[in-house]
XYZ file of C-alpha atoms in Angstrom:
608
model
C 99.873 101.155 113.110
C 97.887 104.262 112.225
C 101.241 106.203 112.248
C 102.464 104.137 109.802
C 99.868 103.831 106.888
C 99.810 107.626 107.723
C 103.225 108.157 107.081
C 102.553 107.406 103.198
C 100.932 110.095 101.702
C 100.400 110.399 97.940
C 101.186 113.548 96.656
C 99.342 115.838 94.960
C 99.635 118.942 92.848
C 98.775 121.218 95.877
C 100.901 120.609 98.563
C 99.483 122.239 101.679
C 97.152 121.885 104.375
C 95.215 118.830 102.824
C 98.247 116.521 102.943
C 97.102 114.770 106.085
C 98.912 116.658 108.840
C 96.646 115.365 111.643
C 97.946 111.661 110.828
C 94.963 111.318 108.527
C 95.228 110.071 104.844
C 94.693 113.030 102.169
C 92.726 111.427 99.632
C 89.402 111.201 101.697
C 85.911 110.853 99.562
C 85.421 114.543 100.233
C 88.827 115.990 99.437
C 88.569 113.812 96.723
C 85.239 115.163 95.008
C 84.836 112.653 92.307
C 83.163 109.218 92.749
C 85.755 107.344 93.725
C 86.183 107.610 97.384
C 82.515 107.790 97.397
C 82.772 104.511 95.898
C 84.960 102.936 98.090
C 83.217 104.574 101.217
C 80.091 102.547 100.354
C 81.628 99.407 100.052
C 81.549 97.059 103.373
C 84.217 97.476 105.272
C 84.717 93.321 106.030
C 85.307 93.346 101.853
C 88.076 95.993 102.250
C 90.174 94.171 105.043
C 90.069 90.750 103.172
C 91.406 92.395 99.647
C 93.959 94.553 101.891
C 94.845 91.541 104.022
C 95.828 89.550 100.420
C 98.467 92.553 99.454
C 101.562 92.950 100.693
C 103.004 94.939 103.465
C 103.836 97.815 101.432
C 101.287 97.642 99.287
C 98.538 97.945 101.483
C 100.184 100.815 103.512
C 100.192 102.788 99.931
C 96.739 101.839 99.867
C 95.788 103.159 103.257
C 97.426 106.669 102.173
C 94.186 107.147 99.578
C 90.949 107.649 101.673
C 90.085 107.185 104.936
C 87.960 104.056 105.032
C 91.105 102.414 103.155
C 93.251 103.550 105.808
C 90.691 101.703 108.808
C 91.087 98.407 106.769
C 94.747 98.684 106.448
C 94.620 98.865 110.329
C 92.326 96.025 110.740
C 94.137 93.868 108.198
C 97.587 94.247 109.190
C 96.667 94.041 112.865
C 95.330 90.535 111.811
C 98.337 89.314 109.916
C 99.731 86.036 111.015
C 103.076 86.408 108.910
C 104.689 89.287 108.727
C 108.040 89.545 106.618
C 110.277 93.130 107.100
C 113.736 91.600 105.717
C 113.047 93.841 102.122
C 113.722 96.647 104.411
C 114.992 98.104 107.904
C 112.651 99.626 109.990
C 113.391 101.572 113.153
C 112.407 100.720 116.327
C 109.321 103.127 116.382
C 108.275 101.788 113.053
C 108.455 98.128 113.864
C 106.397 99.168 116.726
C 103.753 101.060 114.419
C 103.762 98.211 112.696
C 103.319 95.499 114.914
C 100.831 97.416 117.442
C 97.595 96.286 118.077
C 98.752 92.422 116.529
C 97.952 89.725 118.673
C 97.676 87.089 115.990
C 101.135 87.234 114.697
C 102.818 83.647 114.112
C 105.677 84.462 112.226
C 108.119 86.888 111.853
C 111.111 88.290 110.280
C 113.074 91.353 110.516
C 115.949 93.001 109.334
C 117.232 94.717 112.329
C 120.111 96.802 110.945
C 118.476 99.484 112.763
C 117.181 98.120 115.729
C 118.711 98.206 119.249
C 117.996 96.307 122.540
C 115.132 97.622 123.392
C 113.299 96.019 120.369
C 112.850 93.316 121.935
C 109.770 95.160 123.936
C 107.960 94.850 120.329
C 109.459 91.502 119.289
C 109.337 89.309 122.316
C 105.298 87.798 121.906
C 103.568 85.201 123.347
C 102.070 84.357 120.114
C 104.992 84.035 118.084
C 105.936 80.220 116.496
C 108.742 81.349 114.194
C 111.225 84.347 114.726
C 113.804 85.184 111.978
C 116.129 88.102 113.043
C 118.218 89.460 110.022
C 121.784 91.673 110.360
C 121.215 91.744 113.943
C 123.832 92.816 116.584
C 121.618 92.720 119.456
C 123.698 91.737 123.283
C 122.273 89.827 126.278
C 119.554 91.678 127.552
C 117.365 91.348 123.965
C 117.673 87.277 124.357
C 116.647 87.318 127.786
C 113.932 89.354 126.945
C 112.848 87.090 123.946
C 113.171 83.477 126.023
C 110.759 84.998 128.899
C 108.258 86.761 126.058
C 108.039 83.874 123.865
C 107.232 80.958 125.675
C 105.959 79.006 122.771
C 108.505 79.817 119.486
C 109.735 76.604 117.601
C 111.635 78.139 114.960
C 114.475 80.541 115.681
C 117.040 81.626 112.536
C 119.453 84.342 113.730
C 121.692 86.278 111.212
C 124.654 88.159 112.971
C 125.810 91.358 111.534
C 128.842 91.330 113.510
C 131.833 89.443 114.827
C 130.916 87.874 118.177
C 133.796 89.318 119.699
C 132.549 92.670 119.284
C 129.353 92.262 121.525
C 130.057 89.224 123.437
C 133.528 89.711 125.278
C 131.909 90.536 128.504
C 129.968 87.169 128.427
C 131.537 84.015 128.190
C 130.365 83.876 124.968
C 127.534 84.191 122.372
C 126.478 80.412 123.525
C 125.694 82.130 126.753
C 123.447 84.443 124.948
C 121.499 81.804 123.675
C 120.873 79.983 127.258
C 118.154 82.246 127.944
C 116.424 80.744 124.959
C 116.709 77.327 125.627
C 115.422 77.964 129.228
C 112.178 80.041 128.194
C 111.398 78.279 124.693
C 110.727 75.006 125.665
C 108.943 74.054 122.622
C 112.267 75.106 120.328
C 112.774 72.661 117.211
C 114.589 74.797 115.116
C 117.928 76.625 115.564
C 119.723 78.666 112.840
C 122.909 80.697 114.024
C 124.761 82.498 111.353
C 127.745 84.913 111.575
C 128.031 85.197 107.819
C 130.871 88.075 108.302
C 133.179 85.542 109.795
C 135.569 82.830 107.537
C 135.308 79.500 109.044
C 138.944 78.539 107.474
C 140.658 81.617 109.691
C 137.486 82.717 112.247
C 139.087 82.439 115.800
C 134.886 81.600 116.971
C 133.167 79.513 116.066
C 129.712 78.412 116.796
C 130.290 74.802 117.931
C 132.411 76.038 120.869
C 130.285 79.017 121.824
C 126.892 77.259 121.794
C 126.040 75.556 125.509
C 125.065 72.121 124.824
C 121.813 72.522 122.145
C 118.443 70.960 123.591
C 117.464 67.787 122.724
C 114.122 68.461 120.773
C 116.134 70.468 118.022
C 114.800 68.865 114.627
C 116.414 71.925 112.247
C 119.735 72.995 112.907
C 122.601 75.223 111.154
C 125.736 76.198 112.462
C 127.812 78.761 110.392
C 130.628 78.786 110.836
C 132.491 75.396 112.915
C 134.890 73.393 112.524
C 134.933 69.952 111.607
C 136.436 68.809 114.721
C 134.500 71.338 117.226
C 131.280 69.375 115.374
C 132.118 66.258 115.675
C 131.529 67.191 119.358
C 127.988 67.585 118.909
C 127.031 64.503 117.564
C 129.238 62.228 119.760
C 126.890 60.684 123.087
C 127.916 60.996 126.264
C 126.068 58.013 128.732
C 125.209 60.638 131.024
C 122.122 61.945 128.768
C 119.031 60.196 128.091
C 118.412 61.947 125.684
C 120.175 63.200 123.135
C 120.352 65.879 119.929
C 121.077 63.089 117.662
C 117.418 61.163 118.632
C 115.448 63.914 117.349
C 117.456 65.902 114.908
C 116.115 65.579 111.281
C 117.760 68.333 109.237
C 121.444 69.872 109.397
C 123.112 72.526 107.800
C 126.697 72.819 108.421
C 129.263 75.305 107.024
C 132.378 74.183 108.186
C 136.272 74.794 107.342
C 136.748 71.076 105.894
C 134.127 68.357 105.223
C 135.841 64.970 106.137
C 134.820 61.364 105.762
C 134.685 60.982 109.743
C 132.313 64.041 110.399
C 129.800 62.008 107.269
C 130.202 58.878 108.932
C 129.584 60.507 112.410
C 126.628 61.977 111.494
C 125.330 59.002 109.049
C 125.992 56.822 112.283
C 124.604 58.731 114.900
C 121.789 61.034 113.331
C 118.798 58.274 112.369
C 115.984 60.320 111.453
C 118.167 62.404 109.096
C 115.936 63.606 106.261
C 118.118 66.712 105.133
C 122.105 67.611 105.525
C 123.751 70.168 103.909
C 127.454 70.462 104.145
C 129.467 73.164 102.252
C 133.120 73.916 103.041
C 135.685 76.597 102.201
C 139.523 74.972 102.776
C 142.446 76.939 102.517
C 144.316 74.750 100.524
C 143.390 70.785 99.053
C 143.171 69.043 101.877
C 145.184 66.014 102.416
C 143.851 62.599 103.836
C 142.592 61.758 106.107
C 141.310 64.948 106.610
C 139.155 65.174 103.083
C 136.148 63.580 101.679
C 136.044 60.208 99.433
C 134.030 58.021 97.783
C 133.828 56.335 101.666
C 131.604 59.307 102.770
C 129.256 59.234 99.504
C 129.112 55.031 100.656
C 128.252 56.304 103.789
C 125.635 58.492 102.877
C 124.220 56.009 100.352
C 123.349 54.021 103.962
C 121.193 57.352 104.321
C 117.921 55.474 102.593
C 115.313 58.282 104.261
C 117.510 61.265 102.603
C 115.222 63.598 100.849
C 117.656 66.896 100.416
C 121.017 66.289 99.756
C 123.886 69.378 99.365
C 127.490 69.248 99.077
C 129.681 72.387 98.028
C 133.207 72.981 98.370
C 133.886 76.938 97.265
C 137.436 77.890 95.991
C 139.525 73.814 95.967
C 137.319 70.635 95.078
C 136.423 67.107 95.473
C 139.647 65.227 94.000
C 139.211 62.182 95.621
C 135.311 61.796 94.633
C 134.311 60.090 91.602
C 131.760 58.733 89.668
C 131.860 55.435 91.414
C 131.171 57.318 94.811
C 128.422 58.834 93.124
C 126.942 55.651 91.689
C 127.284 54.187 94.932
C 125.184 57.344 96.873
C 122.819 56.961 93.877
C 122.083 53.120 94.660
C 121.136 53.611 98.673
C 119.646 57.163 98.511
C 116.668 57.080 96.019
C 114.033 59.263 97.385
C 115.947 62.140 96.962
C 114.255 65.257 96.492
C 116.899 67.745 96.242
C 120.155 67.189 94.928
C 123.236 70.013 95.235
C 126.537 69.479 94.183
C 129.693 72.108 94.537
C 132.934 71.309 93.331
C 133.125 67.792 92.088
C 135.740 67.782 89.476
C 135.992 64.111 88.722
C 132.337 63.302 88.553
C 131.667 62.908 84.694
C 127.931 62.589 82.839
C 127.785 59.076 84.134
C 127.589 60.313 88.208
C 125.631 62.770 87.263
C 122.875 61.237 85.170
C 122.756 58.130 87.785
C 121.449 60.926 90.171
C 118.990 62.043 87.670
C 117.517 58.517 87.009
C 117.920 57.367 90.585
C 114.115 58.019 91.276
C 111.016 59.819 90.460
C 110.725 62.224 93.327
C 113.392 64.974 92.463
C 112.390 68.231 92.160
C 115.143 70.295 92.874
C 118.896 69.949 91.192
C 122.163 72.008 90.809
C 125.844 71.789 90.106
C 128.250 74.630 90.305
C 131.745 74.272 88.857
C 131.103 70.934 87.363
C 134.170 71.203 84.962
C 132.967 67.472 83.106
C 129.268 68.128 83.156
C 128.183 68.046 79.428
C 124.828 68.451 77.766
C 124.855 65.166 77.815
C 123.722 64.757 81.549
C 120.372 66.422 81.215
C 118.999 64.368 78.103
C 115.506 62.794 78.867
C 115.377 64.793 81.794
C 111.650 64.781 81.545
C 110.934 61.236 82.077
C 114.072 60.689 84.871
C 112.622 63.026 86.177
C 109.220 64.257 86.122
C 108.114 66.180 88.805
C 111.538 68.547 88.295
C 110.496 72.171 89.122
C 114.161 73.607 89.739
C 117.796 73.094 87.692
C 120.740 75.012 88.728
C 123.657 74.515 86.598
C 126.745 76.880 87.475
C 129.976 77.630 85.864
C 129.575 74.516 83.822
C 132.094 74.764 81.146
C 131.223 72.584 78.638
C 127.081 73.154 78.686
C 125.913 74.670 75.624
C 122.431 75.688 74.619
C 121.776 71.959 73.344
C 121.111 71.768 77.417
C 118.371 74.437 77.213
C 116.892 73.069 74.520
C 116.631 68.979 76.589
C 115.172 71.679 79.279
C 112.484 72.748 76.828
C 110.099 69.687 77.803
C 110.164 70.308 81.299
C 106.547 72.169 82.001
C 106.732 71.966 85.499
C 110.453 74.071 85.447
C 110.066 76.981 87.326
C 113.628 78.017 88.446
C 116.493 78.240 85.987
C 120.088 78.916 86.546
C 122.631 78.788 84.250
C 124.809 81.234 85.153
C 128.462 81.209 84.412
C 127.826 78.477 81.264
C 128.896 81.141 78.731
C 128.454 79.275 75.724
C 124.372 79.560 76.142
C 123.530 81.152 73.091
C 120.220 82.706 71.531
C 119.149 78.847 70.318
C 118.796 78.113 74.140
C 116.977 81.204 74.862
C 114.163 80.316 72.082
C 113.476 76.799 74.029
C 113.494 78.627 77.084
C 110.807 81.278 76.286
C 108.323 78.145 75.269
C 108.568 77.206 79.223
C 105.103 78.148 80.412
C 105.633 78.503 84.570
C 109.247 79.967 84.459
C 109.562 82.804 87.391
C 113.145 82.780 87.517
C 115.809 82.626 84.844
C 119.732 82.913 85.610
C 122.143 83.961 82.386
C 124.629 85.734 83.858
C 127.913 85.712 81.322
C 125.517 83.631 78.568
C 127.120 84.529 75.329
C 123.296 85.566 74.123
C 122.566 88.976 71.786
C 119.760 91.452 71.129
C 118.253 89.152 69.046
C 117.894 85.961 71.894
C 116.172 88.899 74.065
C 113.894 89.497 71.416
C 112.880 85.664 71.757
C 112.310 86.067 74.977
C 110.231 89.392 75.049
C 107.535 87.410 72.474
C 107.880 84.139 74.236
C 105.080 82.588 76.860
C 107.002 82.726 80.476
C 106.454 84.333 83.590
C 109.610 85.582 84.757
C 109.321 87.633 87.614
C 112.976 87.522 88.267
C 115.645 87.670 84.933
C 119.823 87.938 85.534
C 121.616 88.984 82.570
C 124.538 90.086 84.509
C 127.779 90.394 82.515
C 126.066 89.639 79.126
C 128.499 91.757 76.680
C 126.796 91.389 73.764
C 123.260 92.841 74.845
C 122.470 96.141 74.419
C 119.234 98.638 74.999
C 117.851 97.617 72.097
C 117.855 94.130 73.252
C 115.967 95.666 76.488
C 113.687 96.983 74.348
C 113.307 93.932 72.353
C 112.651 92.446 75.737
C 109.727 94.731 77.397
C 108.008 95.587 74.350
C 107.278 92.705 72.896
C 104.096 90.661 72.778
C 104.936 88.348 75.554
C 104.236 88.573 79.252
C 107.503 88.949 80.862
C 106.960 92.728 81.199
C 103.877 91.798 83.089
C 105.280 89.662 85.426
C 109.477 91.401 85.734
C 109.980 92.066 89.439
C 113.383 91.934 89.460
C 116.252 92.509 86.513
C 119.906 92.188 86.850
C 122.100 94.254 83.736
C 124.720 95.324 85.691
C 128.305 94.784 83.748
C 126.727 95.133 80.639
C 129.324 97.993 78.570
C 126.157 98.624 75.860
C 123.457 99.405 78.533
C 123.135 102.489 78.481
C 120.538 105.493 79.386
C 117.991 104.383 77.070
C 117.542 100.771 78.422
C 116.924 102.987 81.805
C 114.165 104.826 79.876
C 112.486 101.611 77.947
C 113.080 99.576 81.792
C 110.842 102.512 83.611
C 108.053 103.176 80.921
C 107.254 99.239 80.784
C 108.517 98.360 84.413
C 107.249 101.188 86.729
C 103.946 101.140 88.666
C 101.980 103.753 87.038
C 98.072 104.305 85.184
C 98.450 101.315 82.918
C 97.492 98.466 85.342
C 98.524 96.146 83.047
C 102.166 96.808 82.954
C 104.478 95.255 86.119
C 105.851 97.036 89.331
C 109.285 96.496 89.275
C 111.220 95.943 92.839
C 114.290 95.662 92.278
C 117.256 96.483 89.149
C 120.720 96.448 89.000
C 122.827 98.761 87.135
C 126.008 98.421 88.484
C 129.330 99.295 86.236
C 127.033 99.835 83.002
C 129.809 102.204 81.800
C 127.646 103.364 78.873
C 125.257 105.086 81.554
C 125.839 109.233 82.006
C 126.678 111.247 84.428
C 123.248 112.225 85.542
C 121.879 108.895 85.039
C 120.089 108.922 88.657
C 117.403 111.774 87.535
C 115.426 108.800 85.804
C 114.915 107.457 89.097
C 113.316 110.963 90.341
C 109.761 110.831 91.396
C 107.205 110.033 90.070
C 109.312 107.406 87.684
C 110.303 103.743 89.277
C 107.414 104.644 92.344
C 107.801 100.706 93.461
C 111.445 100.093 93.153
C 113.013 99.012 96.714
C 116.752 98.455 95.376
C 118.976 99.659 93.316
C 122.425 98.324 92.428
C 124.765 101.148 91.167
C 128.464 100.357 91.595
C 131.003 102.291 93.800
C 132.142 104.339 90.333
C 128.555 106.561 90.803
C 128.670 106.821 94.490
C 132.518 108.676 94.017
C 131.307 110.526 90.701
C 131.630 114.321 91.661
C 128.754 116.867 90.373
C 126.401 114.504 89.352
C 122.844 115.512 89.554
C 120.978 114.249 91.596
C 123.301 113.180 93.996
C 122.780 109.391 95.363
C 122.048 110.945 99.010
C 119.223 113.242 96.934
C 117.983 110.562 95.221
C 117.055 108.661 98.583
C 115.973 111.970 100.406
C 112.696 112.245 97.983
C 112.833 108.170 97.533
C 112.738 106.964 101.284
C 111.391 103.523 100.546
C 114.745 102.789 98.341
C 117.303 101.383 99.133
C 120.755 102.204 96.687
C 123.708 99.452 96.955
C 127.145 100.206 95.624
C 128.949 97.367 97.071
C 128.608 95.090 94.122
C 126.801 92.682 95.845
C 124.354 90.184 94.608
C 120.946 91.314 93.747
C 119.486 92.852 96.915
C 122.203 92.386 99.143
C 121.843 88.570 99.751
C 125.133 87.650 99.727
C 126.705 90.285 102.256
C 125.518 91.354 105.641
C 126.115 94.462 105.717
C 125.139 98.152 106.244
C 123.929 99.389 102.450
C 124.672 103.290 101.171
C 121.130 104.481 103.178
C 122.119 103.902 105.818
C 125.355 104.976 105.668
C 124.483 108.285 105.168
């Protein structure tokens, strides 16, 4: 640890031998010679680890890098952190090690180990860890061995595989034989997340169900992705030789499978008794054909469900054909303590299904539907008093939603996530309801047919957006950013993260406006922005990367450019000179979804 809040050193006009070299920070209270590290040198040093241990990671690292007694409390808060989250960034082996040295307290964890090898598990493997989330990891045998004897009492592990299982796990008789290890040491294990998100469960020759020895019977939380219906169906079915089984304990499931059929949801409905959360989302290669589809007998089925509090059902690329609003009805009858409704793909399902969800009972909080192609505004009227306590709406590539949805939104105080994405005939009338909600963070408009003058709206209006798509809006401009961050709201208070990529009009200017009202700088009152996306702005110059020189953007951790900048020949700065004085950032030209969530894999940095 005192490597690392070492290793960030603010600069200062003169460069030399005062910039720390001994591992020491270089703005001490004598270096300094004003009164401020005085200051903070009188103040007790128990006051300086509880403000440090209330910032985050990064934060109070760039803290430690200003005096000396700042740097000691950095070291004694971080070494008393119970959760520690590193998936913004990858760290090396020696820096996870800086990091975690000297922290015996540490509960939970997650990493992105893009970077890490075996031998991380040296710094990983503790005896006080409870939950253990390893991102874009590709780690072999000998790191799961060393994790089931080090952590004898985790109950939460989530693994994210960077690569095909094939790759690593050819010696073995499979990544299932990885895992035994676990199950042997980590007794206490009730929740099991294995992801290879690389692989296609339609064409994948692995898949998880087959590789995984037979999963312990005190699993409460598990996800498989990717199987296949029929290699799952193998989990829940009980053989008389156990007396105990998955199925008597197993509470939540998250499944991504090649086809979701009526037998698996009857199979599971019949089997799995405690189930208070399933999640099912398939991918087919073509519509499938009975019997191997789901019906309105599977939503019957899950209607029998009546302790069901999360609820998710997505089929990407076909649909539901054979699921209508009388299935619907039917789910809505038995299953009304729902909390979380998500729907992908349901074709036939009209306003009726739909609103008999809504006004099926007083608990939901959370709802979406993506590519609900007979969804109208219709569905979301009195939304408030169906539903109450609603806090998240998700409404995706709805055709026929106009802004006369926003506006039945408008009531909905308690609305902190909205998403509506895709519904392109959202216009600037939505966008003044949606600036009167007072605890929106995050707000979705990607391909909204919304102008300069909706921004405007939105720059004086009263929310708290901390994270704003506008992804693919043509008819915005930098004037509309403008309109945006300096008006008399708070949104350029509270901006973390903006999305303008695919937006023709953006141009150099927005980039200007974006980092004197969005970069961490004097004015305390202005917000730190983390993350911005910029890819295939075609408006933007050349040399559109200088504006992201130091000191400008100082908190930014990702950028989204596009693959057009990384080819671009004699631009200056370069994108590999950008990230040489800018080591904290991270640059993405893969077109992926803001900060790489939808991809696993290795970003420009690293690269290079």
């Amino acid at each position: 640890m005192e490597d690392t809040v070492a290793e960030k050193k603010p600069r200062t006009a003169g460069d030399g031998d005062g910039d720390g070299c001994n591992g020491e920070p270089s703005g001490t209270a004598e270096s300094s010679g004003g009164g401020g590290g005085r200051l903070v040198e009188r103040l007790p040093e128990a006051l300086l680890v509880e403000v440090l241990g209330r910032l985050d990671l990064d934060d109070a690292c760039s803290a430690a890098a200003s005096c000396r007694s700042l740097h000691a409390a950095a070291n004694a808060a971080l070494s008393a952190l119970t959760a520690i989250d590193l998936s913004a960034f990858a760290s090396s082996n020696a820096i996870l090690g800086r990091i975690l040295a000297g922290n015996g307290a540490v509960r939970s964890l997650t990493v992105n180990c893009s970077l890490l090898d075996d031998s991380a598990a040296s710094v990983i493997a503790r005896g006080s860890l409870r939950e253990l989330s390893l991102l874009k990891c590709s780690f072999s045998m000998s790191f799961f061995v060393a994790v089931g004897a080090g952590c004898r009492n985790l109950r939460s592990l989530k693994l994210e595989m960077a690569v095909a299982p094939d790759i690593l796990y050819s010696r073995y008789s499979g990544f299932g034989t990885c895992l035994a290890p676990i199950y042997t040491g980590c007794v206490y294990l009730e929740t099991l997340w294995v992801k290879f998100p690389l692989l296609d469960p339609r064409t994948a020759e692995y898949e998880t169900g087959t590789g995984l020895p037979l999963i312990p019977s005190n699993i409460k939380d598990l996800l498989l992705q990717p199987v296949s219906h029929s290699r799952a169906k193998t989990v829940f079915l009980k053989t008389t030789s156990l007396n105990k089984h998955i199925t008597d304990s197993l509470e939540s499931l998250s499944l991504v499978l090649d086809t979701i059929t009526d037998e698996l949801v009857m199979l599971i409905t019949s089997n799995v008794h405690k189930l208070v959360e399933l999640c099912l989302e398939d991918e087919p290669v073509t519509q499938p054909n009975l019997p191997e589809d789901l019906t309105n007998v599977g939503l019957q089925a899950l209607g029998l469900c009546h302790n069901l509090r999360h609820l998710s059902l997505t089929r990407r690329c076909c649909d539901f054909r054979r699921v209508n609003d009388f299935g619907i009805l039917m789910l809505a009858d038995g299953c009304k303590q729902l909390r979380t409704i998500r729907f992908g793909g349901f074709s036939k399902v009209s306003d009726a299904g739909y609103a008999a969800l809504l006004h099926s009972g007083k608990d939901l909080k959370k709802f979406e539907v993506s590519n609900g192609s007979c969804l109208s505004d219709l569905a979301c009227l009195d939304l408030e008093k169906a539903a109450p306590n609603i806090s998240e709406v998700r409404l995706l590539n709805c055709a026929l939603l106009t802004s006369d949805t926003a506006k039945s939104l408008a009531p909905c105080t308690n609305l902190k996530v909205l998403d509506l994405s895709g519904c392109k005939s959202i216009a600037d009338s939505g966008l003044v309801s949606i600036s009167k909600l007072p605890n929106l963070t995050l707000l979705d408009l990607a391909g909204a047919d919304i102008t300069d003058a909706g921004l405007s709206a939105l720059g004086n209006g009263r929310c708290l957006i901390s994270s704003l798509c506008l992804r693919g809006c043509r008819r915005i401009g930098s004037n509309g950013i403008a309109s945006l961050l300096c008006g008399t709201g708070t949104i350029n208070k509270t901006l973390i993260s903006l999305d303008i990529g695919n937006v023709p009009r953006i141009s150099c200017r927005a980039v200007t406006v974006i980092a004197r009202n969005c970069s961490m700088g004097c004015d305390s009152s202005k917000c730190s922005l983390r993350m911005l996306d910029l890819a295939y702005c075609s408006k933007l110059s050349r040399n559109f990367l200088r504006h992201f020189e130091p000191p400008q953007f100082r908190g930014l951790r990702w950028l989204g450019v596009g693959k057009n900048v990384a080819q671009r020949r004699g631009c200056s700065p370069t994108v590999a000179e950008v990230l040489e004085r800018k080591p904290g950032l991270t640059i993405c030209c893969n077109a992926c979804d803001m900060g790489c969530r939808n991809k696993s894999h290795p970003d420009i940095r690293f690269l290079q």
